[in-house]
XYZ file of C-alpha atoms in Angstrom:
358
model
C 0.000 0.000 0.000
C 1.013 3.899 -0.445
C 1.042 4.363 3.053
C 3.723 1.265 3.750
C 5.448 2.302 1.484
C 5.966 5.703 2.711
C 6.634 4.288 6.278
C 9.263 2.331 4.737
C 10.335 5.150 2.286
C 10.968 7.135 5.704
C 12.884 4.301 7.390
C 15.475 3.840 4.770
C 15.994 7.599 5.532
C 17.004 6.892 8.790
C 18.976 3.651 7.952
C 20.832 6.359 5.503
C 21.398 8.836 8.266
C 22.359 5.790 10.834
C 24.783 4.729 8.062
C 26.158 7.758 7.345
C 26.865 9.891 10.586
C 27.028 6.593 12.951
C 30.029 4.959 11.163
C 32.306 5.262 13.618
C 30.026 3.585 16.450
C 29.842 0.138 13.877
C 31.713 -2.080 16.101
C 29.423 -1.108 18.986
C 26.333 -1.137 17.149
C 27.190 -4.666 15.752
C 27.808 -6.278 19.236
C 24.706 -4.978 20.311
C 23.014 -6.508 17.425
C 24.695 -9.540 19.115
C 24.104 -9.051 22.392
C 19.836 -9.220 21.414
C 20.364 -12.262 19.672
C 17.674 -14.681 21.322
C 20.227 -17.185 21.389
C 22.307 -15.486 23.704
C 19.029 -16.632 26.223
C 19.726 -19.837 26.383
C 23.661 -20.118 26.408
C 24.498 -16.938 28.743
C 21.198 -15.258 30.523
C 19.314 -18.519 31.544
C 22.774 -20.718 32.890
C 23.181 -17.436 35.024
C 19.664 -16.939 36.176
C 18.562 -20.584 36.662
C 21.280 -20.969 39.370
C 20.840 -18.218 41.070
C 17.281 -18.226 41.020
C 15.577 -21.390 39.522
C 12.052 -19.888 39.085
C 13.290 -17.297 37.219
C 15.350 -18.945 34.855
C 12.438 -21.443 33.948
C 10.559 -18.513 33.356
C 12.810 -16.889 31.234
C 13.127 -20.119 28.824
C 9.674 -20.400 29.176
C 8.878 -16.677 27.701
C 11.676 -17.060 25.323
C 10.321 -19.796 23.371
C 6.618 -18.429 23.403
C 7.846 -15.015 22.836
C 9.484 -16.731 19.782
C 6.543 -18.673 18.404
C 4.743 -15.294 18.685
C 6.928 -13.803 16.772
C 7.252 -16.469 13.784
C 3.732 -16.376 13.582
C 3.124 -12.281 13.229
C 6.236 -12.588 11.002
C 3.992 -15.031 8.863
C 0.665 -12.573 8.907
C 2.356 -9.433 8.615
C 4.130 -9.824 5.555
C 7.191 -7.381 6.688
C 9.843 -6.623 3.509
C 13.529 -6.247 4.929
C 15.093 -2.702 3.638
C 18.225 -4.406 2.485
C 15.746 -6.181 -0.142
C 12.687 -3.880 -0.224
C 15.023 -0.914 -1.857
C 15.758 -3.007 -4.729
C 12.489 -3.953 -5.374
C 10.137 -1.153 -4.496
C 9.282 1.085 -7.601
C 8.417 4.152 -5.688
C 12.091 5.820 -6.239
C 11.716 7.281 -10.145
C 14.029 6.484 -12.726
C 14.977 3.458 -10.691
C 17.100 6.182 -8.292
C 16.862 3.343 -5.409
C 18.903 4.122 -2.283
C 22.308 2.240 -1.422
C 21.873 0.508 1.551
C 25.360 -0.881 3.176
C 24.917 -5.079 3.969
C 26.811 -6.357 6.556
C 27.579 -10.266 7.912
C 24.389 -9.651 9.865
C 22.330 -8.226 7.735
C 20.932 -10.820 5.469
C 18.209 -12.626 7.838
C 16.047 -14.936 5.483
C 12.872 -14.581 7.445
C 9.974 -11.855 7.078
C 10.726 -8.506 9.514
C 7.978 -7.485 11.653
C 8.120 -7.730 13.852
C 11.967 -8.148 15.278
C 12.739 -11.218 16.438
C 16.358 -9.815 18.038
C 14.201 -7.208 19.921
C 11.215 -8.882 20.638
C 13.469 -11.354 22.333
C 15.953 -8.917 24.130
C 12.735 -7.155 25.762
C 11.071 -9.989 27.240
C 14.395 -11.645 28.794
C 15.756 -8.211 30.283
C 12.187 -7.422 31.255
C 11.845 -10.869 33.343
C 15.933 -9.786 34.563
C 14.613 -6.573 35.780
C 10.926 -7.559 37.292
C 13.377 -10.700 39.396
C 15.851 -7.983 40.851
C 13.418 -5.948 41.659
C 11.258 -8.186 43.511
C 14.455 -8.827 46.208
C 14.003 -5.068 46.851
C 10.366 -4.334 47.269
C 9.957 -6.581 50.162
C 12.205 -3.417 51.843
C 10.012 -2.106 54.608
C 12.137 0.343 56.397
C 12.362 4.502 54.945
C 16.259 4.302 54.013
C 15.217 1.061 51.887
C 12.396 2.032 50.197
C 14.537 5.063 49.102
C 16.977 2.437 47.808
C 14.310 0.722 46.213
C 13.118 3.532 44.276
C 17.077 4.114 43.371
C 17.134 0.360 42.422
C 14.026 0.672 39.810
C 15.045 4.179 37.896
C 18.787 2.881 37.579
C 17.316 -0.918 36.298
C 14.688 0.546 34.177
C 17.341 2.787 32.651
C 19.355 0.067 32.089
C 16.482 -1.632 30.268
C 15.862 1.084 28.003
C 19.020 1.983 26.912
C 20.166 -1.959 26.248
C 16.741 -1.852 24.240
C 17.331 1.004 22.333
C 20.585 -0.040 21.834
C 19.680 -3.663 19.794
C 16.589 -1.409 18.161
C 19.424 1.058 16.750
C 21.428 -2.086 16.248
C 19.133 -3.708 13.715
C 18.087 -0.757 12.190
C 22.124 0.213 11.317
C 22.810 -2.769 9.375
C 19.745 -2.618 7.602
C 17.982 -5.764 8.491
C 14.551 -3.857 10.301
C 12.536 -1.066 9.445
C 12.527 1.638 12.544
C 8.728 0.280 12.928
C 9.373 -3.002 13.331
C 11.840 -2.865 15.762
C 9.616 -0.942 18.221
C 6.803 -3.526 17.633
C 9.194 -6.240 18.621
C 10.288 -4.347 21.895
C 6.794 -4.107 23.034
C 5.519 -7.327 21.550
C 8.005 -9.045 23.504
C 7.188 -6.724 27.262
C 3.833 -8.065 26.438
C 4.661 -11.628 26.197
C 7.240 -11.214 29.292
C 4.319 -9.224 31.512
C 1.890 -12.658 30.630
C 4.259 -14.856 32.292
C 4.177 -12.920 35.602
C 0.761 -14.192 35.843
C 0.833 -17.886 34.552
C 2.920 -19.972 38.135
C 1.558 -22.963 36.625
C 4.713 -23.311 34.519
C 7.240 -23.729 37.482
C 5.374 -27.211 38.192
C 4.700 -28.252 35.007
C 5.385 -32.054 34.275
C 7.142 -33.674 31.309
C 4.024 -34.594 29.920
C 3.159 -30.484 29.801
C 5.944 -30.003 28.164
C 5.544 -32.411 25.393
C 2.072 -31.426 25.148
C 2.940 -27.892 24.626
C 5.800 -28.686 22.084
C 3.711 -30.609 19.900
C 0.665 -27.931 20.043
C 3.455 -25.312 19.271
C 5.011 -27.296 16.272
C 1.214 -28.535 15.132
C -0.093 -25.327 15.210
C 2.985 -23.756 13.310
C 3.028 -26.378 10.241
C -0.695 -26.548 10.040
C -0.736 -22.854 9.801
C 1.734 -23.409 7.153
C 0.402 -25.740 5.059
C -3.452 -24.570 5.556
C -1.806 -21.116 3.661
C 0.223 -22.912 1.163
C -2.732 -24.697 -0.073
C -4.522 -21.468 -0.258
C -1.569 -20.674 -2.303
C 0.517 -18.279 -0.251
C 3.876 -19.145 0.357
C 5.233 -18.439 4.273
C 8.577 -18.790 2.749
C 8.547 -15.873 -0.038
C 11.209 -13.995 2.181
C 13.863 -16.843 1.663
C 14.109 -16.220 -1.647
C 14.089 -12.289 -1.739
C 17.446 -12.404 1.117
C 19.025 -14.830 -1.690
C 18.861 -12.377 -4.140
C 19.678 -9.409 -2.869
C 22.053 -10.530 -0.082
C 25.564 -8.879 -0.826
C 27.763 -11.522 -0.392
C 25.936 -15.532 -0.704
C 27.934 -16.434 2.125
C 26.190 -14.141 4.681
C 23.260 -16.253 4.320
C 22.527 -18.897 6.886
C 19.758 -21.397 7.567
C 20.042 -20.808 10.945
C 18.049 -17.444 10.077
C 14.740 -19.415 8.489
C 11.643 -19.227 10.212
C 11.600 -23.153 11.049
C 15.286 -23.088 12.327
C 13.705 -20.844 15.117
C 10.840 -23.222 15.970
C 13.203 -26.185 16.112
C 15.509 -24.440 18.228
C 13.037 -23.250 20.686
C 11.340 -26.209 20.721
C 14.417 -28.044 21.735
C 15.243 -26.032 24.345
C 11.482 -26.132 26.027
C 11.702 -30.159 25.607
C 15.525 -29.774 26.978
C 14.177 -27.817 30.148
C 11.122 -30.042 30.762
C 13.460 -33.001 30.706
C 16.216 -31.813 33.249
C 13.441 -30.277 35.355
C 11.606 -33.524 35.803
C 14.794 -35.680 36.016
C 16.364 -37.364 39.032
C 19.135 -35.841 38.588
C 17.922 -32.411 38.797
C 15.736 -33.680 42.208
C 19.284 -34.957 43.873
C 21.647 -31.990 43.331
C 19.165 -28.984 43.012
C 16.758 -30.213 45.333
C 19.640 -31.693 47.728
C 21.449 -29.892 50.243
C 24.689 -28.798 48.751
C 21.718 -26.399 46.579
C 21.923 -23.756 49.384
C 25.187 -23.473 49.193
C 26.983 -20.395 47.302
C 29.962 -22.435 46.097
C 27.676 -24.793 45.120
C 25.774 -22.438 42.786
C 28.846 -20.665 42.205
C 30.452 -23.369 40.368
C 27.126 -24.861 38.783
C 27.305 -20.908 36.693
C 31.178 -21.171 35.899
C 30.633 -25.271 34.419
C 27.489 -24.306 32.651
C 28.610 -21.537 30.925
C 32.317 -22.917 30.398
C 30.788 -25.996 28.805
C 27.906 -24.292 26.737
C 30.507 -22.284 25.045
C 31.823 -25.583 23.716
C 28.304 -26.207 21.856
C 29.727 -23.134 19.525
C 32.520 -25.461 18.369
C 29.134 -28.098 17.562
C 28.497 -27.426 14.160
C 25.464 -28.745 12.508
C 25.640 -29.900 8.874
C 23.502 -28.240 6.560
C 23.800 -29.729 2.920
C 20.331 -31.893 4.183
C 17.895 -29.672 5.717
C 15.628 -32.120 7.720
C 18.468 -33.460 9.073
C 19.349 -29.810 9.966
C 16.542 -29.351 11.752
C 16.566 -32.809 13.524
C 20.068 -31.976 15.037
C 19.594 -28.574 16.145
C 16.656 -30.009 18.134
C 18.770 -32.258 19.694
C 21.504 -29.908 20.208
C 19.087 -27.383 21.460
C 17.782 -29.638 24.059
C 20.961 -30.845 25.246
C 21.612 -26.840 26.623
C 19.024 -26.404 29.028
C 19.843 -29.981 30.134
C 22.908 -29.218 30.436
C 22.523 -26.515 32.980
C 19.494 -27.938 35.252
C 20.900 -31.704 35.527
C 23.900 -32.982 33.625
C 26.473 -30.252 35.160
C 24.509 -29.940 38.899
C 24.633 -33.146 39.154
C 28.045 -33.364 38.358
C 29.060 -30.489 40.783
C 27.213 -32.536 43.516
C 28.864 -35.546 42.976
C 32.278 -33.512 43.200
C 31.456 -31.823 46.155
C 30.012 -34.771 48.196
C 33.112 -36.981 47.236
C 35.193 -34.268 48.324
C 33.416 -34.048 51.738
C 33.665 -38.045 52.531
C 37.514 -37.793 51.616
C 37.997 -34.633 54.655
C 35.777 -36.817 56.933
């Protein structure tokens, strides 16, 4: 329509202004790009939060992946054109006068744009960060502590905003989101986050929830694809546009699809379900080497060490199903990881230690 294209007309102005008078603030802008990549939820925010707080971080997976699914699905029903593509192919410039938009190694997502899926995610995991540290302080009954309180809250909620303005500016800079679609995801995603302050069901949800909410996820995702490709409208029309116009062929990643996300969320919600309701999860984080600080301590230092290793897993992708299939299973193993496999270890350590100094 006129008026979305005007909206994005208006956009590519300001990815033209970010472009031009932002240059030297690239490297920063680009690790903040990084820094709201929902991945980053499940291999640095959750091992840190689940340890220190173990309703939290099963909250935090818990709006990550719905946040997620959310977002694939008003990615599918609003249509959104990327500006690195949509100035090639939009014939509102005359005389084919189309702006030069500068692609980067992050630019070239292969899924529709609205709304962002790096700040839809960023907002509902710092949102959950902010609503846990806060609720340590508002038990604080006494005058000096509700002043600190108050103190607490402005300087968090700061910090909120500017990490969220931050990944919006981010995305917009390397032309991979219209300024409109970034600000949809940041709110989208405070919405989702906001939801799951009111659902406590999930912190004693069984495996069987899990699985049952996994395969209504996944259902409901492929049957709304395929009830719209037999209507003739293909979910996957962005895939080919990023091909095209994609600067440099290697930039493009399958990672970035809209199913990679569903498998890879969906692998971390069975992954959390699993170590949740295992025995090994009941015997160290239920046991009582849980309340200790050293005991927590190290649980955060293994997980994260030994996440970072997944990075050095990489997943074939000449077959695509098998694609998928593996980043499930690599996807689950994280979470599990972090609530059984490396507690459990940490347990065994520390009660072997304590029978040899007996």
């Amino acid at each position: 329509s006129i008026q979305m294209d005007l909206l994005h007309s208006n956009g590519v102005l300001i990815i033209q202004h970010l472009q031009r008078d932002y240059r030297a603030y690239q490297d920063f802008l680009n690790f903040m790009s990084h820094v709201g990549d929902p991945r980053n939820i499940f291999s640095i925010y959750f091992p840190l939060w689940f340890q220190l707080n173990q309703v939290v971080g099963t909250k935090m997976i818990w709006v990550a992946v719905i946040g997620d699914w959310f977002n694939l699905i008003f990615k599918w029903i609003l249509f959104g054109h990327r500006p690195y593509w949509w100035v090639q192919e939009t014939m509102i410039y005359p005389n084919q006068s189309n702006p030069c938009l500068e692609q980067f190694p992050i630019t070239c997502e292969t899924g529709p744009g609205s709304p962002s899926g790096h700040a839809m995610g960023s907002s509902c995991v710092w949102y959950v960060m902010v609503t846990a540290a806060l609720s340590y302080t508002v038990r604080w009954k006494d005058k000096s502590a509700v002043t600190l309180h108050r103190l607490t809250w402005s300087f968090l909620w700061s910090i909120f905003w500017i990490i969220q303005i931050s990944v919006c500016i981010s995305r917009v800079f390397i032309a991979t989101h219209f300024p409109h679609q970034v600000v949809l995801g940041v709110f989208a995603g405070i919405l989702v986050a906001e939801a799951f302050e009111h659902t406590p069901a999930i912190q004693t949800a069984s495996l069987r929830m899990y699985i049952k909410t996994n395969l209504f996820l996944f259902i409901f995702a492929l049957g709304f694809y395929l009830s719209l490709k037999l209507l003739d409208i293909d979910l996957l029309w962005s895939v080919p546009k990023a091909k095209k116009w994609c600067a440099n062929p290697d930039w493009i990643n399958i990672d970035t699809t809209p199913f990679a996300g569903l498998v890879r969320n969906l692998g971390a919600l069975f992954g959390l379900g699993l170590g949740i309701n295992s025995e090994m999860f009941i015997t160290s984080c239920k046991g009582k080497n849980s309340c200790k600080i050293s005991f927590r301590i190290l649980c955060i230092a293994a997980s994260l060490a030994t996440l970072q290793l997944y990075n050095f897993v990489k997943i074939p992708t000449h077959t695509e199903c098998l694609f998928y299939i593996l980043s499930f299973c690599k996807s689950a193993a994280m979470p599990l990881t972090v609530v059984a496999l490396v507690p459990y270890c940490v347990h065994s350590l520390m009660r072997t230690t304590e029978k040899k100094l007996n």
